[in-house]
mmCIF file of C-alpha atoms in Angstrom:
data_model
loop_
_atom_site.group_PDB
_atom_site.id
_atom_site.type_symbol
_atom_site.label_atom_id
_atom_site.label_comp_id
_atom_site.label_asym_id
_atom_site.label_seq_id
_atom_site.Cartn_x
_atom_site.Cartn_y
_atom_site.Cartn_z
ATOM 1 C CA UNK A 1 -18.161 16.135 29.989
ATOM 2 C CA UNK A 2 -19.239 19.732 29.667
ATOM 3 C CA UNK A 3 -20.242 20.763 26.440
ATOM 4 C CA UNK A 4 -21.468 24.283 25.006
ATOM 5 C CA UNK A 5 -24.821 22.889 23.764
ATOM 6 C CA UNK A 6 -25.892 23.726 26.891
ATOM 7 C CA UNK A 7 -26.425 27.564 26.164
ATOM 8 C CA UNK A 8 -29.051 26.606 24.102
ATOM 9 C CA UNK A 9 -31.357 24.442 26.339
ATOM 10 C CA UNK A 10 -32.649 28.223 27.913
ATOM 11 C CA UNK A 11 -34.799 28.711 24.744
ATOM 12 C CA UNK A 12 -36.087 25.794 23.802
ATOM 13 C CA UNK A 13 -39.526 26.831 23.848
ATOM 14 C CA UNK A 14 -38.880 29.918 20.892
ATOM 15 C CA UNK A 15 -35.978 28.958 18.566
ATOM 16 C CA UNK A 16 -35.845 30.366 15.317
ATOM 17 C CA UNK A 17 -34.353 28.672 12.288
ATOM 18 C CA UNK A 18 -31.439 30.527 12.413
ATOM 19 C CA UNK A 19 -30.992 29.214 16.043
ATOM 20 C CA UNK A 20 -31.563 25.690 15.402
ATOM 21 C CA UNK A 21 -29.246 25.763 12.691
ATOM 22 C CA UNK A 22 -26.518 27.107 14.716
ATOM 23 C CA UNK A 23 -27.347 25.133 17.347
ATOM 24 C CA UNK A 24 -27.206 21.671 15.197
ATOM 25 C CA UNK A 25 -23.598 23.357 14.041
ATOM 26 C CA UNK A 26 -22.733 23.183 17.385
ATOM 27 C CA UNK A 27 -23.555 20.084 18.301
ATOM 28 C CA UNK A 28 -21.493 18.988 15.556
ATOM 29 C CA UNK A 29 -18.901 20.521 16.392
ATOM 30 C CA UNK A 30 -19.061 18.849 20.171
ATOM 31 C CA UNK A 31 -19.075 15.630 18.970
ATOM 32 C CA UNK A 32 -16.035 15.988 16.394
ATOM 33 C CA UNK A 33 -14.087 17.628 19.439
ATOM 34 C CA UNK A 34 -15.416 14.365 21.617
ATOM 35 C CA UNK A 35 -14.286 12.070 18.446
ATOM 36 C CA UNK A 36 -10.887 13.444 18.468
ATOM 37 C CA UNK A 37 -10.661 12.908 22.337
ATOM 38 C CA UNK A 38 -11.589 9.615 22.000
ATOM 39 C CA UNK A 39 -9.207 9.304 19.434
ATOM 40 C CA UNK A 40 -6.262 10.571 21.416
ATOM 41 C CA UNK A 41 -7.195 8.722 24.636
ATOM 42 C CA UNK A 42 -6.746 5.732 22.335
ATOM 43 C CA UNK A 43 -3.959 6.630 21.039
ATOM 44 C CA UNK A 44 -2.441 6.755 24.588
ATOM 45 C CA UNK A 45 -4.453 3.745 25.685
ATOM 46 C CA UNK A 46 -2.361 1.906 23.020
ATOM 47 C CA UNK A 47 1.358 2.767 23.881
ATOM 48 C CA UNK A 48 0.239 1.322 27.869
ATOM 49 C CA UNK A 49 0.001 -2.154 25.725
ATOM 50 C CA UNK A 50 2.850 -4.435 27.188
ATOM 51 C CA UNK A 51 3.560 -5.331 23.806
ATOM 52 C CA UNK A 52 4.651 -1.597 22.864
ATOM 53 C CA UNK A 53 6.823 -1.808 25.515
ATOM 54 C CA UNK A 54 9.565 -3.202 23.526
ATOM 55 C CA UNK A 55 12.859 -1.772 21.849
ATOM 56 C CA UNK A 56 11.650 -0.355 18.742
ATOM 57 C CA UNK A 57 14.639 -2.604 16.749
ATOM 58 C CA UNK A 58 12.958 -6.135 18.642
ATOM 59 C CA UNK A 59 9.287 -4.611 16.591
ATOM 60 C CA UNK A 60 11.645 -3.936 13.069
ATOM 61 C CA UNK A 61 13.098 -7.276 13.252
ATOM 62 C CA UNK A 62 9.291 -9.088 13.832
ATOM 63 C CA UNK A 63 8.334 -6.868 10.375
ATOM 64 C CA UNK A 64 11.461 -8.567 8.810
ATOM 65 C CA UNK A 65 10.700 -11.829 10.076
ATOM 66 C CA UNK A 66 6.632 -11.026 9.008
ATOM 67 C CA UNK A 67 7.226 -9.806 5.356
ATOM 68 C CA UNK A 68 9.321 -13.789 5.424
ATOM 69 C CA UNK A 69 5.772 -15.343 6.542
ATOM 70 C CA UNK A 70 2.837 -13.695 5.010
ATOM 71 C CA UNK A 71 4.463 -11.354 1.584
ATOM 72 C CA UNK A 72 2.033 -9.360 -0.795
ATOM 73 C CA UNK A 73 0.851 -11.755 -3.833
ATOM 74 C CA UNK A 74 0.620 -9.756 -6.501
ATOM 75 C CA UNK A 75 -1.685 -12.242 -8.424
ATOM 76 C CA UNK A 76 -4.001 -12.347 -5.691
ATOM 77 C CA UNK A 77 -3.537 -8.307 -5.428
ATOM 78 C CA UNK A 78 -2.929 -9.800 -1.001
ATOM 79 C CA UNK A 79 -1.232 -6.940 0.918
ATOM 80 C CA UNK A 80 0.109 -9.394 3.693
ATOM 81 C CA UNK A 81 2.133 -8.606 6.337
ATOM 82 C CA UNK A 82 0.997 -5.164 5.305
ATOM 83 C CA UNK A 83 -1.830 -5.622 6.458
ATOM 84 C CA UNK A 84 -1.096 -5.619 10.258
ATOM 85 C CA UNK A 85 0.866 -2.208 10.456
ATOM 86 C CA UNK A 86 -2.608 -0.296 11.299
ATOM 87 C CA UNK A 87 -2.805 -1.931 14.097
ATOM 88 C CA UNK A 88 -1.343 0.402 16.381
ATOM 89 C CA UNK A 89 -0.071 3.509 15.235
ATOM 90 C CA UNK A 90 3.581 2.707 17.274
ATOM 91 C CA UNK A 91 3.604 -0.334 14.496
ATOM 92 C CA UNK A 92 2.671 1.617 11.697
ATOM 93 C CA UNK A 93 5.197 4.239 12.303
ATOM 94 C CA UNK A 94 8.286 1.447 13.039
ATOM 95 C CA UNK A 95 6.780 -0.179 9.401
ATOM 96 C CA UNK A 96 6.594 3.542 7.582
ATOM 97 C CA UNK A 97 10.194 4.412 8.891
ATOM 98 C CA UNK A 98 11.802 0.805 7.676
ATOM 99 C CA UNK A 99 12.891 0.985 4.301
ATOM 100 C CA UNK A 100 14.241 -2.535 4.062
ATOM 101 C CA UNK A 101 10.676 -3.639 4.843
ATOM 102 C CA UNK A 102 9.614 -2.198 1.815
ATOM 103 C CA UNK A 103 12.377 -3.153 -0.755
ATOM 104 C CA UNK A 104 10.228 -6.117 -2.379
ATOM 105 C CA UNK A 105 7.735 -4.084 -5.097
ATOM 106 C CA UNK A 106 4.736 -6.541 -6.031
ATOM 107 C CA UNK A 107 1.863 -5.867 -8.467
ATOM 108 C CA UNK A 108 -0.365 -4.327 -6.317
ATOM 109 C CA UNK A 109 -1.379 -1.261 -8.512
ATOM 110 C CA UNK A 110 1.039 1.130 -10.107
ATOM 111 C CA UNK A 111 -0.252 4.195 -7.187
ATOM 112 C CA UNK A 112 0.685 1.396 -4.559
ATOM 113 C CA UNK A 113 3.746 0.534 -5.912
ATOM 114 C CA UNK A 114 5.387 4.054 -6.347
ATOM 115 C CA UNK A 115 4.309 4.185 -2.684
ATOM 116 C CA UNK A 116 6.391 1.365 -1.709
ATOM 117 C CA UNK A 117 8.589 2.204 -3.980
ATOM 118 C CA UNK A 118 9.404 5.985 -2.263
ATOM 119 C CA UNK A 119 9.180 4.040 1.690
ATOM 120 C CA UNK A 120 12.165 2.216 0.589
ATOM 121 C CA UNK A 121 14.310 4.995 0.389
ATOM 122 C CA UNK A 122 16.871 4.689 -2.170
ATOM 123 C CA UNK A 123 17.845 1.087 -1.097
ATOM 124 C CA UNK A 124 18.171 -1.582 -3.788
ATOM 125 C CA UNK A 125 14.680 -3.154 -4.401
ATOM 126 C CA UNK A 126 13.492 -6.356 -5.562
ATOM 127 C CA UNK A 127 10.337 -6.677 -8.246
ATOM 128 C CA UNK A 128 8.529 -9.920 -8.651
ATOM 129 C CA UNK A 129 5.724 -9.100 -11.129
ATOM 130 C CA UNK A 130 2.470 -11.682 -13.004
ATOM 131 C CA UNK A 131 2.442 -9.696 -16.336
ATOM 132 C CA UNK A 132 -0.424 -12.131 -17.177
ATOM 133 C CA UNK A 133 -3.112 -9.148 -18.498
ATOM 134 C CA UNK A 134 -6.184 -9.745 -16.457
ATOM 135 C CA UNK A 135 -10.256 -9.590 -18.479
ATOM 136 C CA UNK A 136 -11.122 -6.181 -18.896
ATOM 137 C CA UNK A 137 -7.754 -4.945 -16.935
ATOM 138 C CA UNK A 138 -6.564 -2.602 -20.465
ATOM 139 C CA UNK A 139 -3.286 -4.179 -20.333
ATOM 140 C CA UNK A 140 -2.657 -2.564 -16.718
ATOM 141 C CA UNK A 141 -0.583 -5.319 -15.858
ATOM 142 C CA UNK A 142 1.696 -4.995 -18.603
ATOM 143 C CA UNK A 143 2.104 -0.996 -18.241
ATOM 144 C CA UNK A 144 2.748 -1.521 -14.398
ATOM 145 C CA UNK A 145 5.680 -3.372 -15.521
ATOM 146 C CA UNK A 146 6.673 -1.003 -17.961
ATOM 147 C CA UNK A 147 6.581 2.117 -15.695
ATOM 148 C CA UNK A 148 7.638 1.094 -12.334
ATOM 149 C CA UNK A 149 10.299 -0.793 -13.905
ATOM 150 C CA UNK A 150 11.483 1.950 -15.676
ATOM 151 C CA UNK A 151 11.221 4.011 -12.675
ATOM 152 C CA UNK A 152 13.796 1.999 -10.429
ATOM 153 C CA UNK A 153 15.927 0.490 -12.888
ATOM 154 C CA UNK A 154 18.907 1.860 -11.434
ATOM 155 C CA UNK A 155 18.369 0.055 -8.000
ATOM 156 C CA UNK A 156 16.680 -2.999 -9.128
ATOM 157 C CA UNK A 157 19.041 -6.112 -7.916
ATOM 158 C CA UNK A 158 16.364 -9.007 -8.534
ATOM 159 C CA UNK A 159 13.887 -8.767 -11.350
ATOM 160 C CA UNK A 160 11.402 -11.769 -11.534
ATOM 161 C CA UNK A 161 8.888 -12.106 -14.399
ATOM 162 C CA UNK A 162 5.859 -14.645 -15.406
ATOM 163 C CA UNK A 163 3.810 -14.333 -18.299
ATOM 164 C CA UNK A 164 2.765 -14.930 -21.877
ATOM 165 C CA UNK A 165 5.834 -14.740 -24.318
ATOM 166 C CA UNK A 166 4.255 -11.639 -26.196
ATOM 167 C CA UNK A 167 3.952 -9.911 -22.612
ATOM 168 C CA UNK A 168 7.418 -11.156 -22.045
ATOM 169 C CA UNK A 169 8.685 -9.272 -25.267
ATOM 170 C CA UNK A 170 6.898 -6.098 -24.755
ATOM 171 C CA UNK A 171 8.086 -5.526 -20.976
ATOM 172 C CA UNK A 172 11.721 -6.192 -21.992
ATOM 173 C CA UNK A 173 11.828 -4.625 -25.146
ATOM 174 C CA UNK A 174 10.629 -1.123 -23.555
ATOM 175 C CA UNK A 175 13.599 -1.424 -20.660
ATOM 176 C CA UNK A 176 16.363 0.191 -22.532
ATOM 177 C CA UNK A 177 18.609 1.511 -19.430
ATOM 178 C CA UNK A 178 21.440 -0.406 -18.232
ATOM 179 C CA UNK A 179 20.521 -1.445 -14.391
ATOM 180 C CA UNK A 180 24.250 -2.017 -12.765
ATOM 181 C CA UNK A 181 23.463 -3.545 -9.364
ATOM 182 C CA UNK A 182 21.195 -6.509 -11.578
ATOM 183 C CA UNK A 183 21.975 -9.133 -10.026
ATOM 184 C CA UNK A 184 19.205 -11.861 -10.266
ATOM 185 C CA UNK A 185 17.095 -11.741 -13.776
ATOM 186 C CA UNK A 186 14.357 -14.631 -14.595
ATOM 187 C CA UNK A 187 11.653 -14.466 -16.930
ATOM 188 C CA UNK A 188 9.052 -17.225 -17.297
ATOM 189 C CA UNK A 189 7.189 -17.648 -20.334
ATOM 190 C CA UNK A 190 3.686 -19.325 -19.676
ATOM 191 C CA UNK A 191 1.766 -20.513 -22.717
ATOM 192 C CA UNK A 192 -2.101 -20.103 -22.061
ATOM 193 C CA UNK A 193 -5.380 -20.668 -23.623
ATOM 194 C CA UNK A 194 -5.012 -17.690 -26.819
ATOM 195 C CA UNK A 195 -8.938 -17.368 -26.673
ATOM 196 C CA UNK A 196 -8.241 -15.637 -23.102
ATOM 197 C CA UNK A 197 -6.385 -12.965 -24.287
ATOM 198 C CA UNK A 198 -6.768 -10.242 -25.873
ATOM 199 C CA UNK A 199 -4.864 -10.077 -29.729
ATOM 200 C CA UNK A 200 -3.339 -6.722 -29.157
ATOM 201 C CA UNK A 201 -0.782 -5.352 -27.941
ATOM 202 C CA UNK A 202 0.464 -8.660 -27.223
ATOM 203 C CA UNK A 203 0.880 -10.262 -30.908
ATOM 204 C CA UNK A 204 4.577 -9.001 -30.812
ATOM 205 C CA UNK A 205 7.373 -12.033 -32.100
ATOM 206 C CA UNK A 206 8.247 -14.732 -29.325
ATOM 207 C CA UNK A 207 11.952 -14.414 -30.175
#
């Protein structure tokens, strides 16, 4: 490969600062030109896979059949199948462009779940959610709940939720909007060692 740095090898014996410096821009600039190359040549290396050969809709249903096998755990903070859609970039896109892939919102971090949240794409979601608030965690579990909730109340068919009674009562008691397509609601109250959790905000009534 023929690069520019060349031009510089004339003078080697009586380079200036100025001409080193421009000459170690250059070379920078070489190799983030060869690192994109490399990149692309990948990129096309990749799509020669037999695998990539197949009907996009054969790759969507594996997804559907993947996010089955290996979902996110969302006390375990797991991505799962998610994590084999960087891969190849052919699988990413097929997993970006599937909403139904993305219709099951787990407690991942409120910034990841108003990602998953948008991929879905209007369709009706499902939330399965540990409000148990973790040491040291400022109650993030319990205003992840609260907020992306909130946020897709109107789409939510299937709302699943484990936890002390006291996080129980402050999740539900903040969701004030009807949700019409509702369809599945369970809520699991967990009693736990007291001496684990913090006293407030959680001291709220258990009935």
């Amino acid at each position: 490969m023929r690069t520019r740095v060349g031009l510089f090898d004339s003078s080697h014996g009586s380079k200036t600062h100025n001409s080193l410096v421009d000459a170690r821009d250059l070379v920078d600039e070489e190799i983030q030109a060869s690192v994109r190359a490399t990149r692309l040549l990948c990129h096309q290396r990749n799509f020669l896979v037999p695998i990539n050969a197949l009907p996009l809709e054969v790759f969507r249903r594996i997804f559907e059949l993947l996010v089955l096998l290996d979902p996110s755990d969302a006390i375990d903070f797991y991505m799962g199948w998610i994590s084999a859609t960087p891969v190849f970039r052919l699988w990413r896109d097929v997993a970006l462009n599937h909403s139904v892939l993305w219709r099951s919102i787990p407690s991942l971090g409120l910034s990841k779940a108003h990602i998953l949240a948008e991929r879905a794409k209007g369709i009706p979601v499902v939330i399965h959610s540990d409000t148990y608030p973790r040491i040291n965690s400022k109650h993030e579990e319990v205003l992840f709940d609260i907020e992306i909730i909130s946020a897709n109340l109107e789409r939510l068919t299937e709302l699943v939720l484990q936890g002390h009674p006291s996080t129980l009562c402050l999740v539900v008691r903040c969701l004030t909007l009807t949700a019409p397509v509702l369809n599945i609601l369970k809520l699991v109250a967990l009693e736990t060692d007291p001496l684990t959790y913090p006293s407030a905000p959680y001291n709220l009534p258990l009935n």
